[in-house]
CSV table of C-alpha atoms in Angstrom, one decimal:
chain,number,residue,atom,x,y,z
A,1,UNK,CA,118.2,-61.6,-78.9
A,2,UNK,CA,117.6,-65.1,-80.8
A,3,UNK,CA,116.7,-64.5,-84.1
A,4,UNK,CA,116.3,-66.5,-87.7
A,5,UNK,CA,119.9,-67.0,-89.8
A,6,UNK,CA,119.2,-67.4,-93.4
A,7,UNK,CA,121.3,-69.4,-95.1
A,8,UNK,CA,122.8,-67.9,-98.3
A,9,UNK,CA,122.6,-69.4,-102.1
A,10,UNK,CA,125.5,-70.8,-104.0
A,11,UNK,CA,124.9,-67.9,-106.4
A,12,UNK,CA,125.0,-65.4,-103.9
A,13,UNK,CA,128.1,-66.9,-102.2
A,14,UNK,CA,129.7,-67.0,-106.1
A,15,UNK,CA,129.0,-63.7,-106.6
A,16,UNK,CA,130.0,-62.3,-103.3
A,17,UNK,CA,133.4,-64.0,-102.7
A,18,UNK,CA,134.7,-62.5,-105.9
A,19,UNK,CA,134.6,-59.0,-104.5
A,20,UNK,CA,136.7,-56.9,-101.8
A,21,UNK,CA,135.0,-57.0,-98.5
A,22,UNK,CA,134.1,-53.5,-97.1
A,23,UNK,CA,136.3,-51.4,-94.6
A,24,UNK,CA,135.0,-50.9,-91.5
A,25,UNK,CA,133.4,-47.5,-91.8
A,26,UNK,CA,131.5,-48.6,-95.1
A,27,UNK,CA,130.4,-51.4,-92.6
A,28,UNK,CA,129.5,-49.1,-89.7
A,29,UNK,CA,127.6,-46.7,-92.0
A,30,UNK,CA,125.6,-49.5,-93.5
A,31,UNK,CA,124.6,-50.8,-90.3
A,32,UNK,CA,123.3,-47.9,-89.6
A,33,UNK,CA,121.3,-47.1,-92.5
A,34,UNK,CA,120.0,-50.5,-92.2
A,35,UNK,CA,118.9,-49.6,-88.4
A,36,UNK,CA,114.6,-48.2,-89.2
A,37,UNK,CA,111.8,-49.4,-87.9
A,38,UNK,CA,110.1,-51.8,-89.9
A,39,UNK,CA,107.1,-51.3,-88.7
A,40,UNK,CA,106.5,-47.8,-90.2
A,41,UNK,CA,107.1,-46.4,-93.8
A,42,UNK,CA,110.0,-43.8,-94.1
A,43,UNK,CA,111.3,-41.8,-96.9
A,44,UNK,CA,113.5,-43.0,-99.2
A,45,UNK,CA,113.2,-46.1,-97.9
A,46,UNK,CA,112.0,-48.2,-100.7
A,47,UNK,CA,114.8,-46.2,-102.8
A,48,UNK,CA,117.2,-47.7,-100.2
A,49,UNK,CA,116.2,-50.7,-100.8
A,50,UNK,CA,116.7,-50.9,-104.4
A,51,UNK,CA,120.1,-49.3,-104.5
A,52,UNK,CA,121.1,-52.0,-101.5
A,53,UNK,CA,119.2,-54.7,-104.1
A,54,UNK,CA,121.5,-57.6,-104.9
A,55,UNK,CA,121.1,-57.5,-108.3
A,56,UNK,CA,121.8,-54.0,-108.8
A,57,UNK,CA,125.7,-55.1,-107.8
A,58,UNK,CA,125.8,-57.5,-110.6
A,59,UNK,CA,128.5,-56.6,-112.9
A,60,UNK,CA,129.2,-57.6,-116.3
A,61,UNK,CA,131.9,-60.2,-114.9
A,62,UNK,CA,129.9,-61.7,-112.3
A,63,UNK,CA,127.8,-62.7,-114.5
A,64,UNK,CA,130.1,-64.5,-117.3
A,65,UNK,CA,131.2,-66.1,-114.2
A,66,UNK,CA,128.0,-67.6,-113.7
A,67,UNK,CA,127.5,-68.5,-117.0
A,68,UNK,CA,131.1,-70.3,-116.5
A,69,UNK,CA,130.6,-71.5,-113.5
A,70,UNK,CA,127.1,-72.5,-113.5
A,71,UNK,CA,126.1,-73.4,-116.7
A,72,UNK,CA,124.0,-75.6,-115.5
A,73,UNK,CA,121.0,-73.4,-114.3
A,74,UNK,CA,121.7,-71.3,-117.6
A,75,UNK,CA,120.5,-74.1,-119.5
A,76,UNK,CA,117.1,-74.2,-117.6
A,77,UNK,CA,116.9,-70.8,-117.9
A,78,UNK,CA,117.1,-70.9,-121.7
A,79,UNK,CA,114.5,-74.0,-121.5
A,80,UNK,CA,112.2,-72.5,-119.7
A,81,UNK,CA,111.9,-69.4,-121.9
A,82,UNK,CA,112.1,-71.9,-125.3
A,83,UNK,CA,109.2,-74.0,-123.6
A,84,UNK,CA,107.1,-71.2,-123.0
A,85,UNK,CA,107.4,-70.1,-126.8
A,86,UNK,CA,106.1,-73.8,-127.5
A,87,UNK,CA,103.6,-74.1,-125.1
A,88,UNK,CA,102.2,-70.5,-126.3
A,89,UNK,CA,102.1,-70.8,-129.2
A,90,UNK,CA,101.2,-74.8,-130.1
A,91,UNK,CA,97.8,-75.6,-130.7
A,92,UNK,CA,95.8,-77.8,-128.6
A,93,UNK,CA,94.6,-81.4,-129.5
A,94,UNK,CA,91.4,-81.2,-130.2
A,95,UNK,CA,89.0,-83.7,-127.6
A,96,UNK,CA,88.0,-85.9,-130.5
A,97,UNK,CA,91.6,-87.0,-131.4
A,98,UNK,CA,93.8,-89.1,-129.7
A,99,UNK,CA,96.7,-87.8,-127.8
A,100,UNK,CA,100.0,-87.1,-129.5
A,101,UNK,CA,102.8,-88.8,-128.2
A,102,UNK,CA,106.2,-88.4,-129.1
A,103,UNK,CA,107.3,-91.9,-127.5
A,104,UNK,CA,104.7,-93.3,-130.2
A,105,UNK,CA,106.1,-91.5,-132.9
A,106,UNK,CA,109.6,-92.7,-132.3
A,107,UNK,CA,108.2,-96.5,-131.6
A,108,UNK,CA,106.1,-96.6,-134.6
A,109,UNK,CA,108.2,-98.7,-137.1
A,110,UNK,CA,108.3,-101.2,-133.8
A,111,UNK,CA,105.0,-100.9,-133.3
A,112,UNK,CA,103.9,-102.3,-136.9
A,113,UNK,CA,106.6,-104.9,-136.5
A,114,UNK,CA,105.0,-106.2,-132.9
A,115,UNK,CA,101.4,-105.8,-134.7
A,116,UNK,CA,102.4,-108.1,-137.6
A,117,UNK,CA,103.6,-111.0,-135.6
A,118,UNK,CA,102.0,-111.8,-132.3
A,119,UNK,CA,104.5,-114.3,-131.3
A,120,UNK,CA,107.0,-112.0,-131.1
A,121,UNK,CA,104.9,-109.6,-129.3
A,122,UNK,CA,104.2,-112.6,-126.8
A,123,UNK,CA,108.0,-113.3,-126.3
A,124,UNK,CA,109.1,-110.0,-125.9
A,125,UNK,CA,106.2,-110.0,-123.4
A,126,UNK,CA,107.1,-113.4,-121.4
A,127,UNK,CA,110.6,-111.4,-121.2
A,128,UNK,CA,109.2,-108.8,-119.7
A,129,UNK,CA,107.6,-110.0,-117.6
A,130,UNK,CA,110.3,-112.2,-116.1
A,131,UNK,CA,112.2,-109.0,-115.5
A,132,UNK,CA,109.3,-107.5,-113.3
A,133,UNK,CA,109.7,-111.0,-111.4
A,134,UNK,CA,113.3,-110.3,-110.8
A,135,UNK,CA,113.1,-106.4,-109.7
A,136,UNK,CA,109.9,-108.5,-107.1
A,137,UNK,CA,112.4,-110.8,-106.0
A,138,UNK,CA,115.5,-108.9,-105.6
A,139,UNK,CA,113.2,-106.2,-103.3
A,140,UNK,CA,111.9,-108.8,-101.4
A,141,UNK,CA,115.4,-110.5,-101.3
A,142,UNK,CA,117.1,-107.3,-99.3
A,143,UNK,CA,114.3,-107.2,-96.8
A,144,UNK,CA,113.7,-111.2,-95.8
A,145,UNK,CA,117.2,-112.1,-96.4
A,146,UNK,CA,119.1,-109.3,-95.8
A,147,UNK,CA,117.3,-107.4,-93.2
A,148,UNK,CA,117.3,-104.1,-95.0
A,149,UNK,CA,113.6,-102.8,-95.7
A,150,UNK,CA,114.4,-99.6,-97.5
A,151,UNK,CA,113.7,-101.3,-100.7
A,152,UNK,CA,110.8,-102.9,-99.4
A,153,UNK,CA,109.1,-99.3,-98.1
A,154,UNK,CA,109.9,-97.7,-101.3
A,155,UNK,CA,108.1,-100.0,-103.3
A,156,UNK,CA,105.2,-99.9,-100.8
A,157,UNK,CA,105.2,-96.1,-100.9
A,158,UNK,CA,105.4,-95.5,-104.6
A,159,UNK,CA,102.6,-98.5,-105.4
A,160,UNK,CA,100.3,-96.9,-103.0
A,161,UNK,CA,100.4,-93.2,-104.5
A,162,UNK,CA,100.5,-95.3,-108.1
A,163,UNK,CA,96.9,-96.5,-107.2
A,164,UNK,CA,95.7,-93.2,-106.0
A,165,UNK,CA,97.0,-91.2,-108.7
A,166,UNK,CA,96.1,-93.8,-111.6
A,167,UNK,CA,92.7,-93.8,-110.1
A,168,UNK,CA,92.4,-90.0,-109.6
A,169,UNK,CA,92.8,-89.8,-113.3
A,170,UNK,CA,91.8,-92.9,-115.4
A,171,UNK,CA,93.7,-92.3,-119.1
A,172,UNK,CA,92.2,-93.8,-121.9
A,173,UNK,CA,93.6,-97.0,-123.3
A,174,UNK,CA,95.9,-95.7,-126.2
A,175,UNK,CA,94.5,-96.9,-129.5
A,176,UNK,CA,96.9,-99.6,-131.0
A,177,UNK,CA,97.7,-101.4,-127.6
A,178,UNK,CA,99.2,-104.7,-128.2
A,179,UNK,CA,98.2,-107.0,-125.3
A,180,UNK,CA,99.2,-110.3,-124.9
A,181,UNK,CA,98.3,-113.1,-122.0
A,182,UNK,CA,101.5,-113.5,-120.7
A,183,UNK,CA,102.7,-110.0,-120.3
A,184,UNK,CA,102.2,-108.7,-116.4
A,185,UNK,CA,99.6,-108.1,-115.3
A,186,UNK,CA,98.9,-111.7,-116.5
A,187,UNK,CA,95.9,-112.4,-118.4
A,188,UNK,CA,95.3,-109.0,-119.8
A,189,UNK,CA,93.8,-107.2,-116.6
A,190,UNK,CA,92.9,-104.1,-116.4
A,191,UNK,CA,96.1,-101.5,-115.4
A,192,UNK,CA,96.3,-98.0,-114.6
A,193,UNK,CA,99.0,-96.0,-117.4
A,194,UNK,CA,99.9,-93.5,-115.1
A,195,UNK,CA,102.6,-94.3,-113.8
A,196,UNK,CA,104.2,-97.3,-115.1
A,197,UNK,CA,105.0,-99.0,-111.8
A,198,UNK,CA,107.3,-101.8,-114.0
A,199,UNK,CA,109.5,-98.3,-114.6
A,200,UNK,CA,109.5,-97.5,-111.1
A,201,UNK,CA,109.9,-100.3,-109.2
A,202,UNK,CA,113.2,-101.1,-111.7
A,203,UNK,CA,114.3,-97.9,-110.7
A,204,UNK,CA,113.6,-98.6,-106.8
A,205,UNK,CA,116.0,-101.8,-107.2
A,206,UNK,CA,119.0,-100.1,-109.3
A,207,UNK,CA,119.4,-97.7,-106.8
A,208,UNK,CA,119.7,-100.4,-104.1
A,209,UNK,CA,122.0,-101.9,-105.9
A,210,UNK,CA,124.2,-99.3,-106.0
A,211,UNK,CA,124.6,-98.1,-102.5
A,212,UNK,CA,125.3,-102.0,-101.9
A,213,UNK,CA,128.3,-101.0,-104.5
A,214,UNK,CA,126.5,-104.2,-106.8
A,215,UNK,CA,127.2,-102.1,-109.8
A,216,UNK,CA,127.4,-104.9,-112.4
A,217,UNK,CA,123.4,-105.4,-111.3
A,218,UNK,CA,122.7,-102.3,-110.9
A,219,UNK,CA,123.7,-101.3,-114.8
A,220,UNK,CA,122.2,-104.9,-115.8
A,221,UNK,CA,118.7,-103.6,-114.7
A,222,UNK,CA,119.7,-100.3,-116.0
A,223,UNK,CA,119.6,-101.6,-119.9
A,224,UNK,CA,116.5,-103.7,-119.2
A,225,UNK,CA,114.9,-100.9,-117.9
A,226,UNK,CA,115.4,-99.1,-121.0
A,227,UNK,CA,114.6,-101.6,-123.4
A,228,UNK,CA,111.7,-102.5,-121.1
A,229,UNK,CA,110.5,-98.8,-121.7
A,230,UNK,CA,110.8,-98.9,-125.4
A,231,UNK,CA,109.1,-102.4,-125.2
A,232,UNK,CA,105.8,-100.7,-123.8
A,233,UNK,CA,106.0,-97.6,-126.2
A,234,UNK,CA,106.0,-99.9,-129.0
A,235,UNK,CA,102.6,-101.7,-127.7
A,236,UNK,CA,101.4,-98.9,-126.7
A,237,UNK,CA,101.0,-100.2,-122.8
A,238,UNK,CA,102.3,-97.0,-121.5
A,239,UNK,CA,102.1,-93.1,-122.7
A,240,UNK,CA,105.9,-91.1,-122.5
A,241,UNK,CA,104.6,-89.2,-119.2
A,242,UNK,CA,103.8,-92.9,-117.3
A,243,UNK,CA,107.5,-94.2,-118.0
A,244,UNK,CA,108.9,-90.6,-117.4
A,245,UNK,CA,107.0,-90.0,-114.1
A,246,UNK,CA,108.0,-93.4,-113.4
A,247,UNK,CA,111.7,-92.3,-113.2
A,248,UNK,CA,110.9,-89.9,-111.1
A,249,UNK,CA,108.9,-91.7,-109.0
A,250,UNK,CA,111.8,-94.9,-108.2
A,251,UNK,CA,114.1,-91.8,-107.2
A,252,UNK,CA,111.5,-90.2,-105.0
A,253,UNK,CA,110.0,-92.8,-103.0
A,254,UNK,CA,113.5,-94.1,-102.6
A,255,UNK,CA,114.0,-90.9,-101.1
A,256,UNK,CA,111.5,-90.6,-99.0
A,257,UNK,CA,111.7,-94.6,-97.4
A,258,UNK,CA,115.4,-93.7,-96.7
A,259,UNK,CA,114.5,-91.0,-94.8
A,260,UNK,CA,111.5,-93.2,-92.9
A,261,UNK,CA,114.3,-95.6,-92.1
A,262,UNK,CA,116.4,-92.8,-90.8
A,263,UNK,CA,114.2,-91.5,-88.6
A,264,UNK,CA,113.1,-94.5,-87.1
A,265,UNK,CA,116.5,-95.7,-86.1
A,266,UNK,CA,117.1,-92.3,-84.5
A,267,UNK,CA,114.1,-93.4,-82.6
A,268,UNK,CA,115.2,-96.5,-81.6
A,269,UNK,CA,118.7,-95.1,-80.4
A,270,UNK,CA,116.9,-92.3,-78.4
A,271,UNK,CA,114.7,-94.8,-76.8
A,272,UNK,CA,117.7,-96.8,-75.7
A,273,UNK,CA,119.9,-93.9,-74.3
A,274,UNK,CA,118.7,-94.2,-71.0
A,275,UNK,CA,119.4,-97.8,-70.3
A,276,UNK,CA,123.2,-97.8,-72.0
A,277,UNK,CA,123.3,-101.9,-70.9
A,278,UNK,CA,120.7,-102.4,-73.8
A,279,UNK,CA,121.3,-104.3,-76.5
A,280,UNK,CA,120.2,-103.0,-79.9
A,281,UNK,CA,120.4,-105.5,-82.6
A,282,UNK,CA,120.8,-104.1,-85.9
A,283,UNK,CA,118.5,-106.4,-88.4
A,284,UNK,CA,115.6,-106.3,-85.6
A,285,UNK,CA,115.0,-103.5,-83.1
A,286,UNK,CA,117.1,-100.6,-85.6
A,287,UNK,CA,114.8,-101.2,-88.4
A,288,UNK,CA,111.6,-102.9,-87.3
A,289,UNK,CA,110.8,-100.8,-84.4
């Protein structure tokens, strides 16, 4: 009879590893306890159930193993219950005030600086925008030139949900924005803050680099990245969350084109098995088909 095989969790491999396995007549007599209809409810069943729970065989060394071995998760664990303590118990901002940023708070002393002289605020702004010119020409570069479009698709993908998103919810301009004509969008446009597409498409070609091994590159646009994020905290061009969600969203979309690209080569192989004598070419029919 075919049935559905769950696969089992790290943890519960962890835990389960570290103890004897049964003999056989433990094994017979739970197999045959487990044998009831599941259709109808017996007694002492649900009592069955939670003496055969697995965290009832947790032991007190199981779990300083996981808190050895998986610290990781442990650490979650201990934010989400700090988080909730903060989220229960902080008060609101009220409609009529501005929203508090932390990203603001820690730009501040910038921010005055960058208010007090608008020619640096324009260079710092001519710089940045040259560096959204390169991540544009080094995305472009990988698909024209090199033939590889996962770059290309990711930035297609994540500008696209960008413009739904930042038009689902239109934030307010934060108060103390520092615009200048040269930054990008030239001319001082309108924009949408959430999500800072100049984070993410940075993101989108730093992670390209790297799986071409261009790691120099890669860690260049890296730092500019960074200083490009404290650059539009300290005018106030994006909120924390934008640049934040940004991150997330390079590393997503990048994701989800890679698997596109994927699945549309093991299209075009499929396609060809039949006819063996076909020639795929790699730059063309793999990845534009």
């Amino acid at each position: 009879m075919n049935g559905a095989v769950s696969t089992p969790s790290v943890l519960t491999l962890t835990l389960k590893n570290r103890r004897a396995p049964p003999n056989s007549d433990q094994d017979a007599a739970a197999a045959a306890s487990t044998d009831v209809d599941m259709g109808m409810a017996k007694k002492g069943h649900l009592s069955n159930i939670a003496a055969r729970a697995f965290f009832m065989t947790w032991t007190a060394d199981d779990l300083l193993h996981v808190a050895r071995f998986h610290w990781l998760p442990c650490v979650f664990a201990a934010g989400l219950l700090f988080f909730m303590a903060v989220e229960y118990t902080l008060r609101m901002v009220p409609s009529s005030s501005p929203p508090f940023d932390l990203g603001f708070v820690a730009t501040r002393h910038l921010h005055r600086v960058l208010a007090s002289s608008p020619h640096l605020n324009t260079l710092f702004a001519a710089l940045n925008t040259v560096f959204v010119g390169m991540q544009t020409v080094y995305i472009l570069w990988t698909f024209l030139i090199e033939g590889r479009p996962r770059a290309s698709i990711s930035a297609l993908f994540m500008f696209t949900c960008r413009g739904i998103l930042g038009y689902s919810t239109q934030l307010p301009l934060p108060q103390g924005f520092l615009g200048s004509g040269v930054d990008f969008p030239v001319g001082n446009v309108s924009f949408f803050l959430f999500f800072s597409g100049h984070v993410a498409g940075s993101v989108i070609a730093s992670l390209d680099m790297r799986r071409m091994q261009r790691f120099e590159l890669a860690w260049t646009f890296e730092v500019l990245n960074v200083l490009q994020a404290v650059r539009l905290l300290g005018t106030r061009g994006h909120y924390t969350i934008d640049l934040a969600v940004g991150v997330g969203a390079g590393i997503l979309f990048d994701s989800l084109a890679g698997k596109y690209v994927e699945s549309k080569r093991k299209e075009t192989f499929v396609a060809a098995a039949p006819n063996p004598s076909k020639t795929i070419t790699t730059t063309k029919e793999a990845f534009l088909t």
